[in-house]
CSV table of C-alpha atoms in Angstrom, one decimal:
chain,number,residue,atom,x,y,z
A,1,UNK,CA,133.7,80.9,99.5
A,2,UNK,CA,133.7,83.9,96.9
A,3,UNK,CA,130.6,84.4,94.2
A,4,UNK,CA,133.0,84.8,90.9
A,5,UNK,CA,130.9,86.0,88.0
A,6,UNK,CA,132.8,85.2,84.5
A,7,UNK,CA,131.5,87.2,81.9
A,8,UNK,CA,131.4,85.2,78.7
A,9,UNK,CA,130.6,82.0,80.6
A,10,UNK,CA,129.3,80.1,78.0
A,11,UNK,CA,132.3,80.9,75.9
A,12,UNK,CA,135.2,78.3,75.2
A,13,UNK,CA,137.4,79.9,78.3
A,14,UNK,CA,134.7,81.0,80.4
A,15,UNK,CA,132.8,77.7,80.6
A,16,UNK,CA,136.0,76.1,81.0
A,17,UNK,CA,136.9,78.7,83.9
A,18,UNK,CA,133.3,78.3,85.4
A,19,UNK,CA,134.4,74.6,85.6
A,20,UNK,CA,137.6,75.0,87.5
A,21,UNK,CA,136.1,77.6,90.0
A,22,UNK,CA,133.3,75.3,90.9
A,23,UNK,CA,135.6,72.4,91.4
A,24,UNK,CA,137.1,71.4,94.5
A,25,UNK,CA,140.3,73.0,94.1
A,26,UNK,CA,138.8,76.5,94.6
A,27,UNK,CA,135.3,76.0,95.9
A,28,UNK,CA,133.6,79.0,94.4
A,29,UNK,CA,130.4,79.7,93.5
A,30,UNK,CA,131.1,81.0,89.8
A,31,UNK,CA,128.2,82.1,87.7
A,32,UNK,CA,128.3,82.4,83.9
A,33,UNK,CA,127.1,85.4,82.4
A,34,UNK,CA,126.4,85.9,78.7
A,35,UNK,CA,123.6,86.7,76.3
A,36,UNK,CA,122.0,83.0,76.6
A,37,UNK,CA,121.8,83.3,80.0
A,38,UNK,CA,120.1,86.5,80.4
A,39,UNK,CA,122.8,89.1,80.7
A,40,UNK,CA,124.2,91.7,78.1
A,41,UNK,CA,127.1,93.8,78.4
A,42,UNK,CA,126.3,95.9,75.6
A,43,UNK,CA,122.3,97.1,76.1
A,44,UNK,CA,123.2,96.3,80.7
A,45,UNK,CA,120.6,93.8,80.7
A,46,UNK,CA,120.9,91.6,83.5
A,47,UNK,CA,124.1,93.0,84.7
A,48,UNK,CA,122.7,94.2,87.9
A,49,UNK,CA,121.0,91.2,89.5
A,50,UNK,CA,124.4,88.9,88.3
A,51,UNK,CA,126.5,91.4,90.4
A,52,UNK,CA,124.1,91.2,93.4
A,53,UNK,CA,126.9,89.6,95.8
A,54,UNK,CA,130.2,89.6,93.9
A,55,UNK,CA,133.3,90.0,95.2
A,56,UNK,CA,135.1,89.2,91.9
A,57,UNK,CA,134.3,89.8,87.9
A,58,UNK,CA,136.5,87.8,85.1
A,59,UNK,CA,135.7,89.2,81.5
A,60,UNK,CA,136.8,86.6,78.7
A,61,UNK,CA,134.0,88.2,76.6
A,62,UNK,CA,134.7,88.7,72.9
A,63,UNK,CA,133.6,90.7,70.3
A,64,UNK,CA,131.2,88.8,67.4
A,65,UNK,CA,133.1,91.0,64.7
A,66,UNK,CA,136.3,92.1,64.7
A,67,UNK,CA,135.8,94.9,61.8
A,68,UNK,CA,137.4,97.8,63.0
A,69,UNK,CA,134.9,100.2,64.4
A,70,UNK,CA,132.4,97.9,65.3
A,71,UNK,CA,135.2,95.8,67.7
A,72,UNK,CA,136.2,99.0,69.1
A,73,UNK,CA,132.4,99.8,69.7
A,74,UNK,CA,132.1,96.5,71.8
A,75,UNK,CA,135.0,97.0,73.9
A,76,UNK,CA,134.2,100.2,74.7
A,77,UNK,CA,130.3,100.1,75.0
A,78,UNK,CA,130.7,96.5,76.8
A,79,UNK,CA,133.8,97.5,79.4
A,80,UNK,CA,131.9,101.1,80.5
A,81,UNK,CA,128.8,99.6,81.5
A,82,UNK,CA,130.0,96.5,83.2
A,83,UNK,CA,132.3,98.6,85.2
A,84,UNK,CA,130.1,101.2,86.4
A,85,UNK,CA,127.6,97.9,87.4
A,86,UNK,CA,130.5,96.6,89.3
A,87,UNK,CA,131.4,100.1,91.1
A,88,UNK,CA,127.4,100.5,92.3
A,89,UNK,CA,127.4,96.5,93.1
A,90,UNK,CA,131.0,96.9,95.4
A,91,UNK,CA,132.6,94.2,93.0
A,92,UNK,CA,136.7,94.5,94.7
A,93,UNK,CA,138.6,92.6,92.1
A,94,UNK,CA,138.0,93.0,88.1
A,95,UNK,CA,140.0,90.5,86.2
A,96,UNK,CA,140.0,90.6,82.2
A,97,UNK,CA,142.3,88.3,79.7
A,98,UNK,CA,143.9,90.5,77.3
A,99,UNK,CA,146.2,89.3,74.6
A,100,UNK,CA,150.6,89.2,74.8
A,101,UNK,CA,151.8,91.6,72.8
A,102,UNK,CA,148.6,93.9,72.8
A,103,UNK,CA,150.3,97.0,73.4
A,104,UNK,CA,152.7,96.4,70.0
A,105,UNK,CA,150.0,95.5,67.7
A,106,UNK,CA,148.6,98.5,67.7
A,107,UNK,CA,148.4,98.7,63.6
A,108,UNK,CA,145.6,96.5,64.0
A,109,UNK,CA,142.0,97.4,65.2
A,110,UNK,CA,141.3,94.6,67.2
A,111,UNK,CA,144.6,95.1,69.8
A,112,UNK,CA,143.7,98.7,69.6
A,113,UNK,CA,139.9,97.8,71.3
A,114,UNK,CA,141.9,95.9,73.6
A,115,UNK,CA,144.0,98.5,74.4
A,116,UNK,CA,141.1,100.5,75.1
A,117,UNK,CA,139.4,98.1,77.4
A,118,UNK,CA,142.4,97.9,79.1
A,119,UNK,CA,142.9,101.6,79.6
A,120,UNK,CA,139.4,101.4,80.8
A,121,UNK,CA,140.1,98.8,83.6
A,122,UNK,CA,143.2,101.1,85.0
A,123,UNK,CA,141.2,104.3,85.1
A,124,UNK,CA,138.1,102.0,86.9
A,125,UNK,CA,139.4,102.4,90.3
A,126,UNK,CA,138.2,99.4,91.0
A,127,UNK,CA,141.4,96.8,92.3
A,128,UNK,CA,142.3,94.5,89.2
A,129,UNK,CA,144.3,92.2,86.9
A,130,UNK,CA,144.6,91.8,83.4
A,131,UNK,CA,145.9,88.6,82.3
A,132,UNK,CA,147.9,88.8,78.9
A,133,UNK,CA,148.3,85.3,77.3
A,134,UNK,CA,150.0,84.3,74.6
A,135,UNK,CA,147.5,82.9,70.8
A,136,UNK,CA,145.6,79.7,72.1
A,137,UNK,CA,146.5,76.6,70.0
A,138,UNK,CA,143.0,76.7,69.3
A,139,UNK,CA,143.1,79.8,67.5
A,140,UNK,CA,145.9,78.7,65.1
A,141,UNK,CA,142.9,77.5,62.6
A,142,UNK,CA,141.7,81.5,62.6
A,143,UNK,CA,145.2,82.6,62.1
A,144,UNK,CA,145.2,80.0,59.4
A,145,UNK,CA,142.0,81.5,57.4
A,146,UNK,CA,142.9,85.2,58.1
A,147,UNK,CA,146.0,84.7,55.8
A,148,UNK,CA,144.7,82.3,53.6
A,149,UNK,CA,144.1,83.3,49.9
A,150,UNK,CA,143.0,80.6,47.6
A,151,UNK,CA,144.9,77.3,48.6
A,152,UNK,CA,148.1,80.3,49.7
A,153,UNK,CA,149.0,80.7,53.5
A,154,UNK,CA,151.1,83.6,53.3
A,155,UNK,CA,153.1,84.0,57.3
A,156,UNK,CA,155.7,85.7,58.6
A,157,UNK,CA,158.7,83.8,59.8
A,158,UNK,CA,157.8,85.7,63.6
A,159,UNK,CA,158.4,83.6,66.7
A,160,UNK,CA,154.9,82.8,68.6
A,161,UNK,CA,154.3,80.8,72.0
A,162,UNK,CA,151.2,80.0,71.6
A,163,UNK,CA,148.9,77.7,74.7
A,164,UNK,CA,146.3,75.5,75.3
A,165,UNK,CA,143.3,77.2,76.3
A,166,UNK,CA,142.7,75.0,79.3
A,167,UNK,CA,145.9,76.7,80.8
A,168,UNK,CA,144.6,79.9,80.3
A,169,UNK,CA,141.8,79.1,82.0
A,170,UNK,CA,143.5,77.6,84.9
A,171,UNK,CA,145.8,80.8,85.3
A,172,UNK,CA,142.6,83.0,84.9
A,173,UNK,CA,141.1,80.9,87.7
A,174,UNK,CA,144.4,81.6,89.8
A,175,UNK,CA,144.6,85.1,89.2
A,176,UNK,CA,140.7,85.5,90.0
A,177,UNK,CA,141.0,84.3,93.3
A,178,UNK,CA,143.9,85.5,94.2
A,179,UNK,CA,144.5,89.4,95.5
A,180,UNK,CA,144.5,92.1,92.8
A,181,UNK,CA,147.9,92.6,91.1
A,182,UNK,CA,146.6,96.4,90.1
A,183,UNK,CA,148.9,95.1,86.5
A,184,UNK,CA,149.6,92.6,84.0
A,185,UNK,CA,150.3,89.1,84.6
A,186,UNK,CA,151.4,87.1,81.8
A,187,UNK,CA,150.9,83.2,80.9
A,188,UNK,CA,152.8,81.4,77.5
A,189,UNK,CA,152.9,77.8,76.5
A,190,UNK,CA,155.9,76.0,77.3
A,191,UNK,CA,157.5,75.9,73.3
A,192,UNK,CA,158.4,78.9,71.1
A,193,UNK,CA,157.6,78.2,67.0
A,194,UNK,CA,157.9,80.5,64.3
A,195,UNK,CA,154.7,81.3,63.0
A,196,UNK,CA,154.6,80.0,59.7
A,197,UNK,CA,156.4,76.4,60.8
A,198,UNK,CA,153.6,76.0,63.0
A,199,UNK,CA,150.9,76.7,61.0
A,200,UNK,CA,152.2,74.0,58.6
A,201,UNK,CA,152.3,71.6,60.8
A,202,UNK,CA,148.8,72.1,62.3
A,203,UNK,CA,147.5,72.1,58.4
A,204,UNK,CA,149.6,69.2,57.9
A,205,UNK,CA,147.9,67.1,61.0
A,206,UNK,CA,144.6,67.6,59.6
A,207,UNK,CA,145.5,66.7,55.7
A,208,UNK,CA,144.6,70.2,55.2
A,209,UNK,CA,145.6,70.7,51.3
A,210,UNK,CA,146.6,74.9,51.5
A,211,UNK,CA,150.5,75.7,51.1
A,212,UNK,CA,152.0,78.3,54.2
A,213,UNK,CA,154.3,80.7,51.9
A,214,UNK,CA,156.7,82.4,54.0
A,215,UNK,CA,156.6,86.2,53.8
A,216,UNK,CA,158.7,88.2,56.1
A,217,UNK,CA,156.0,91.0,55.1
A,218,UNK,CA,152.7,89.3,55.1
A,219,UNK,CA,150.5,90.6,58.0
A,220,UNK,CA,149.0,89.4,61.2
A,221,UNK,CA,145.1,90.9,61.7
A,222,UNK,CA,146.3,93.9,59.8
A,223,UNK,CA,149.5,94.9,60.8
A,224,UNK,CA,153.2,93.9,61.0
A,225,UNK,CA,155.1,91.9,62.7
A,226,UNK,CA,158.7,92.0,64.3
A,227,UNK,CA,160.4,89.2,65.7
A,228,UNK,CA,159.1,89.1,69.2
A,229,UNK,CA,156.0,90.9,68.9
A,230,UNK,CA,154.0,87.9,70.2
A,231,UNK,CA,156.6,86.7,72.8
A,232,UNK,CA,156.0,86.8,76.5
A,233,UNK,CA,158.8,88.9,78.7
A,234,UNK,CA,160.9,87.1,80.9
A,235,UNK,CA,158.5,86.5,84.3
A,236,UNK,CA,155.3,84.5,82.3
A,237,UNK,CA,153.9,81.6,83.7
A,238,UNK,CA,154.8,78.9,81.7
A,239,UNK,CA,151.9,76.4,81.3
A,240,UNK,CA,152.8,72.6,80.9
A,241,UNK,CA,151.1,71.6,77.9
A,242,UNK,CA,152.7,71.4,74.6
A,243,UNK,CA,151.5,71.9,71.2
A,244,UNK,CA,152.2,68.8,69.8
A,245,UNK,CA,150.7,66.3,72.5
A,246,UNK,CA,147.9,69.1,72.4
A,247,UNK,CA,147.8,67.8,68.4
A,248,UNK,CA,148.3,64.2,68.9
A,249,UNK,CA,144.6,65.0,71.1
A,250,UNK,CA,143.2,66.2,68.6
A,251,UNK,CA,143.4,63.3,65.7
Protein backbone atom coordinates (compact mmCIF):
# COMPACT_ATOMS: atom_id res chain seq x y z
CA UNK A 1 0.00 0.00 0.00
CA UNK A 2 1.24 3.47 -1.47
CA UNK A 3 0.12 7.07 0.23
CA UNK A 4 -1.16 8.78 -3.26
CA UNK A 5 -1.70 12.43 -2.62
CA UNK A 6 -4.09 14.00 -5.50
CA UNK A 7 -3.85 17.45 -5.64
CA UNK A 8 -7.19 19.04 -6.48
CA UNK A 9 -8.96 16.32 -4.37
CA UNK A 10 -12.00 17.99 -3.87
CA UNK A 11 -12.32 18.68 -7.50
CA UNK A 12 -14.76 16.74 -9.95
CA UNK A 13 -11.68 14.25 -11.10
CA UNK A 14 -9.80 14.31 -8.07
CA UNK A 15 -12.61 13.36 -5.61
CA UNK A 16 -13.57 10.93 -8.14
CA UNK A 17 -9.81 9.57 -8.30
CA UNK A 18 -9.60 9.72 -4.41
CA UNK A 19 -12.58 7.29 -4.60
CA UNK A 20 -11.09 4.74 -6.95
CA UNK A 21 -7.65 4.70 -5.11
CA UNK A 22 -9.22 4.00 -1.84
CA UNK A 23 -11.41 1.33 -3.16
CA UNK A 24 -10.53 -2.22 -3.18
CA UNK A 25 -9.24 -2.47 -6.58
CA UNK A 26 -6.08 -0.51 -5.64
CA UNK A 27 -6.04 -0.31 -1.88
CA UNK A 28 -4.28 3.04 -1.44
CA UNK A 29 -4.26 5.32 1.03
CA UNK A 30 -5.05 8.50 -1.27
CA UNK A 31 -5.33 11.94 0.44
CA UNK A 32 -7.01 14.90 -1.11
CA UNK A 33 -5.32 18.05 -1.22
CA UNK A 34 -6.87 21.41 -2.03
CA UNK A 35 -7.47 24.83 -0.52
CA UNK A 36 -10.62 23.46 1.75
CA UNK A 37 -8.57 21.06 3.13
CA UNK A 38 -5.66 23.04 4.27
CA UNK A 39 -3.16 22.92 1.47
CA UNK A 40 -2.27 25.62 -1.32
CA UNK A 41 -0.19 25.22 -4.20
CA UNK A 42 0.11 28.73 -4.93
CA UNK A 43 1.23 30.62 -1.25
CA UNK A 44 2.94 26.29 -0.20
CA UNK A 45 0.74 26.14 2.57
CA UNK A 46 0.32 22.80 3.80
CA UNK A 47 2.20 21.21 1.03
CA UNK A 48 4.90 19.87 3.27
CA UNK A 49 3.04 17.91 5.94
CA UNK A 50 0.63 16.28 2.93
CA UNK A 51 3.93 15.04 1.33
CA UNK A 52 5.26 13.61 4.59
CA UNK A 53 5.24 9.83 3.22
CA UNK A 54 4.35 9.92 -0.42
CA UNK A 55 5.50 7.88 -2.88
CA UNK A 56 3.17 9.26 -5.60
CA UNK A 57 1.60 13.00 -6.46
CA UNK A 58 -1.48 13.27 -9.13
CA UNK A 59 -2.13 17.08 -10.03
CA UNK A 60 -5.74 17.47 -11.53
CA UNK A 61 -5.57 21.02 -10.16
CA UNK A 62 -7.07 23.81 -12.22
CA UNK A 63 -6.77 27.22 -12.52
CA UNK A 64 -10.03 29.55 -11.07
CA UNK A 65 -9.39 31.95 -14.21
CA UNK A 66 -8.30 31.10 -17.37
CA UNK A 67 -7.50 34.89 -18.48
CA UNK A 68 -4.32 34.70 -20.02
CA UNK A 69 -1.65 35.91 -17.65
CA UNK A 70 -3.28 35.08 -14.65
CA UNK A 71 -3.69 31.12 -15.91
CA UNK A 72 -0.17 31.12 -16.85
CA UNK A 73 0.67 32.59 -13.32
CA UNK A 74 -1.09 29.52 -11.65
CA UNK A 75 0.55 26.94 -13.59
CA UNK A 76 3.64 28.21 -13.20
CA UNK A 77 3.55 29.53 -9.49
CA UNK A 78 1.41 26.30 -8.52
CA UNK A 79 3.72 23.46 -10.60
CA UNK A 80 7.32 25.16 -9.10
CA UNK A 81 6.44 24.88 -5.59
CA UNK A 82 4.73 21.56 -5.52
CA UNK A 83 7.63 20.17 -7.28
CA UNK A 84 10.40 21.41 -5.24
CA UNK A 85 8.02 20.03 -2.00
CA UNK A 86 7.96 16.75 -3.72
CA UNK A 87 11.94 16.71 -4.48
CA UNK A 88 12.68 17.65 -0.44
CA UNK A 89 9.71 15.05 0.56
CA UNK A 90 11.41 11.97 -1.96
CA UNK A 91 7.95 11.90 -3.80
CA UNK A 92 9.26 9.09 -6.94
CA UNK A 93 6.39 9.31 -9.32
CA UNK A 94 4.63 12.88 -10.35
CA UNK A 95 1.56 12.25 -12.37
CA UNK A 96 -0.38 15.45 -13.88
CA UNK A 97 -3.62 15.25 -16.57
CA UNK A 98 -2.91 17.53 -19.25
CA UNK A 99 -5.19 18.09 -22.16
CA UNK A 100 -4.98 16.01 -26.05
CA UNK A 101 -3.93 18.31 -28.35
CA UNK A 102 -2.06 20.66 -25.88
CA UNK A 103 0.92 21.00 -27.73
CA UNK A 104 -1.23 22.34 -31.03
CA UNK A 105 -3.32 24.83 -29.36
CA UNK A 106 -0.76 26.87 -28.52
CA UNK A 107 -2.74 30.22 -30.00
CA UNK A 108 -4.53 29.98 -26.82
CA UNK A 109 -3.32 31.02 -23.32
CA UNK A 110 -4.71 28.39 -21.41
CA UNK A 111 -2.81 25.21 -23.49
CA UNK A 112 0.18 27.50 -23.41
CA UNK A 113 0.13 27.35 -19.22
CA UNK A 114 -0.29 23.81 -19.85
CA UNK A 115 2.47 23.59 -21.91
CA UNK A 116 4.43 25.18 -19.36
CA UNK A 117 3.50 23.07 -16.52
CA UNK A 118 4.35 20.36 -18.58
CA UNK A 119 7.79 21.60 -19.56
CA UNK A 120 8.12 21.98 -15.83
CA UNK A 121 7.35 18.32 -14.97
CA UNK A 122 10.17 16.99 -17.71
CA UNK A 123 12.83 19.31 -16.34
CA UNK A 124 11.75 18.11 -12.48
CA UNK A 125 13.90 15.13 -12.48
CA UNK A 126 11.60 13.70 -10.63
CA UNK A 127 10.21 10.05 -12.55
CA UNK A 128 6.61 10.92 -14.13
CA UNK A 129 3.58 10.81 -16.36
CA UNK A 130 1.44 13.10 -17.89
CA UNK A 131 -1.81 11.91 -18.92
CA UNK A 132 -3.32 13.85 -21.99
CA UNK A 133 -7.13 13.20 -22.30
CA UNK A 134 -9.27 14.07 -24.75
CA UNK A 135 -12.54 17.35 -23.60
CA UNK A 136 -14.72 15.60 -20.78
CA UNK A 137 -18.43 15.34 -21.87
CA UNK A 138 -18.83 17.27 -18.97
CA UNK A 139 -17.09 20.15 -20.27
CA UNK A 140 -19.16 20.34 -23.46
CA UNK A 141 -21.60 22.98 -21.50
CA UNK A 142 -18.28 25.34 -21.09
CA UNK A 143 -17.42 24.88 -24.75
CA UNK A 144 -21.01 25.68 -25.27
CA UNK A 145 -20.96 29.30 -23.32
CA UNK A 146 -17.40 30.13 -24.60
CA UNK A 147 -18.87 30.40 -28.22
CA UNK A 148 -22.13 31.46 -27.36
CA UNK A 149 -23.21 35.04 -28.41
CA UNK A 150 -26.77 35.98 -27.73
CA UNK A 151 -28.92 32.78 -28.53
CA UNK A 152 -25.71 32.05 -31.51
CA UNK A 153 -23.33 28.98 -30.99
CA UNK A 154 -20.83 29.69 -33.54
CA UNK A 155 -18.43 25.98 -33.90
CA UNK A 156 -16.16 24.75 -36.13
CA UNK A 157 -17.01 21.61 -38.10
CA UNK A 158 -13.47 20.00 -36.12
CA UNK A 159 -13.66 16.36 -35.14
CA UNK A 160 -13.50 15.93 -31.17
CA UNK A 161 -13.47 12.63 -28.97
CA UNK A 162 -14.47 13.77 -26.15
CA UNK A 163 -14.90 11.22 -22.53
CA UNK A 164 -16.62 10.76 -19.52
CA UNK A 165 -14.81 12.10 -16.69
CA UNK A 166 -15.16 8.93 -14.59
CA UNK A 167 -12.73 7.25 -17.33
CA UNK A 168 -10.29 9.77 -16.85
CA UNK A 169 -10.25 9.18 -13.52
CA UNK A 170 -9.96 5.59 -13.75
CA UNK A 171 -6.93 5.89 -16.29
CA UNK A 172 -5.41 8.56 -13.95
CA UNK A 173 -5.84 5.96 -11.11
CA UNK A 174 -4.01 3.36 -13.51
CA UNK A 175 -1.32 5.43 -14.44
CA UNK A 176 -0.73 6.64 -10.68
CA UNK A 177 0.04 3.35 -9.57
CA UNK A 178 1.56 2.11 -12.05
CA UNK A 179 5.67 2.70 -12.79
CA UNK A 180 6.55 6.06 -14.30
CA UNK A 181 6.24 6.24 -18.18
CA UNK A 182 8.90 9.46 -17.99
CA UNK A 183 5.99 10.60 -21.21
CA UNK A 184 2.62 11.02 -22.39
CA UNK A 185 0.01 8.58 -22.16
CA UNK A 186 -3.15 9.34 -23.79
CA UNK A 187 -7.00 8.31 -22.99
CA UNK A 188 -10.13 9.26 -25.71
CA UNK A 189 -13.75 8.29 -25.45
CA UNK A 190 -14.77 5.46 -27.59
CA UNK A 191 -16.78 7.85 -30.53
CA UNK A 192 -15.42 10.71 -32.66
CA UNK A 193 -18.17 13.83 -33.35
CA UNK A 194 -17.55 16.83 -35.09
CA UNK A 195 -17.64 19.61 -32.78
CA UNK A 196 -20.52 21.51 -33.66
CA UNK A 197 -22.87 18.22 -34.25
CA UNK A 198 -22.26 17.42 -30.79
CA UNK A 199 -22.78 20.50 -29.24
CA UNK A 200 -26.23 20.45 -30.83
CA UNK A 201 -27.21 17.51 -29.67
CA UNK A 202 -26.17 18.10 -26.03
CA UNK A 203 -28.21 21.64 -26.31
CA UNK A 204 -30.91 19.77 -27.82
CA UNK A 205 -31.15 17.00 -24.81
CA UNK A 206 -31.54 19.69 -22.34
CA UNK A 207 -34.32 21.86 -24.47
CA UNK A 208 -31.58 24.36 -24.51
CA UNK A 209 -33.14 27.19 -26.89
CA UNK A 210 -29.44 28.70 -28.52
CA UNK A 211 -28.76 27.79 -32.35
CA UNK A 212 -24.95 26.01 -33.10
CA UNK A 213 -23.97 28.03 -36.50
CA UNK A 214 -21.31 26.17 -38.14
CA UNK A 215 -18.15 28.25 -38.78
CA UNK A 216 -15.22 26.63 -40.26
CA UNK A 217 -13.45 29.84 -38.69
CA UNK A 218 -15.05 30.36 -35.38
CA UNK A 219 -12.51 29.70 -32.45
CA UNK A 220 -11.89 27.26 -29.74
CA UNK A 221 -10.55 29.22 -26.20
CA UNK A 222 -8.93 31.65 -28.55
CA UNK A 223 -7.42 30.01 -31.27
CA UNK A 224 -7.98 27.89 -34.46
CA UNK A 225 -8.74 24.84 -35.21
CA UNK A 226 -7.68 22.14 -37.88
CA UNK A 227 -9.34 19.02 -38.40
CA UNK A 228 -7.59 16.79 -35.85
CA UNK A 229 -6.36 19.17 -33.47
CA UNK A 230 -8.28 17.53 -30.66
CA UNK A 231 -7.89 13.88 -31.77
CA UNK A 232 -5.88 11.36 -29.88
CA UNK A 233 -2.87 9.49 -32.06
CA UNK A 234 -3.19 6.04 -32.80
CA UNK A 235 -2.05 4.21 -29.24
CA UNK A 236 -4.97 6.05 -26.73
CA UNK A 237 -6.75 4.09 -24.36
CA UNK A 238 -10.08 3.99 -25.45
CA UNK A 239 -12.48 4.28 -22.51
CA UNK A 240 -15.89 2.38 -22.84
CA UNK A 241 -18.42 4.86 -22.13
CA UNK A 242 -20.16 6.69 -24.83
CA UNK A 243 -21.59 10.00 -25.07
CA UNK A 244 -24.93 9.28 -25.72
CA UNK A 245 -25.68 6.64 -22.85
CA UNK A 246 -23.51 9.22 -20.85
CA UNK A 247 -26.68 11.72 -22.03
CA UNK A 248 -29.53 9.38 -21.67
CA UNK A 249 -27.84 9.60 -17.63
CA UNK A 250 -28.17 12.66 -17.50
CA UNK A 251 -32.16 13.38 -18.19
Amino acid sequence: MMKVVVIGGTGLIGSKLVGKLNEHEHGHEAVAAAPNTGVNTLTGEGLAKVLEGASVVVDVSNSPSFEDEAVMDFFRTSTTNLLKAEAEAGVTHHVALSVVGTERLQGSGYFRAKQAQEELIKDSGIPYSIVHATQFFEFMKGIAASATEGDTVRLAPIKIQPIYSDDVAATVGRTAVGTPVNGVVEVAGPDQFQLDELIRKGLAAKDDPRTVVTDPHALYFGTELQESTLLPGPDAHIAETRFADWLAQQQ
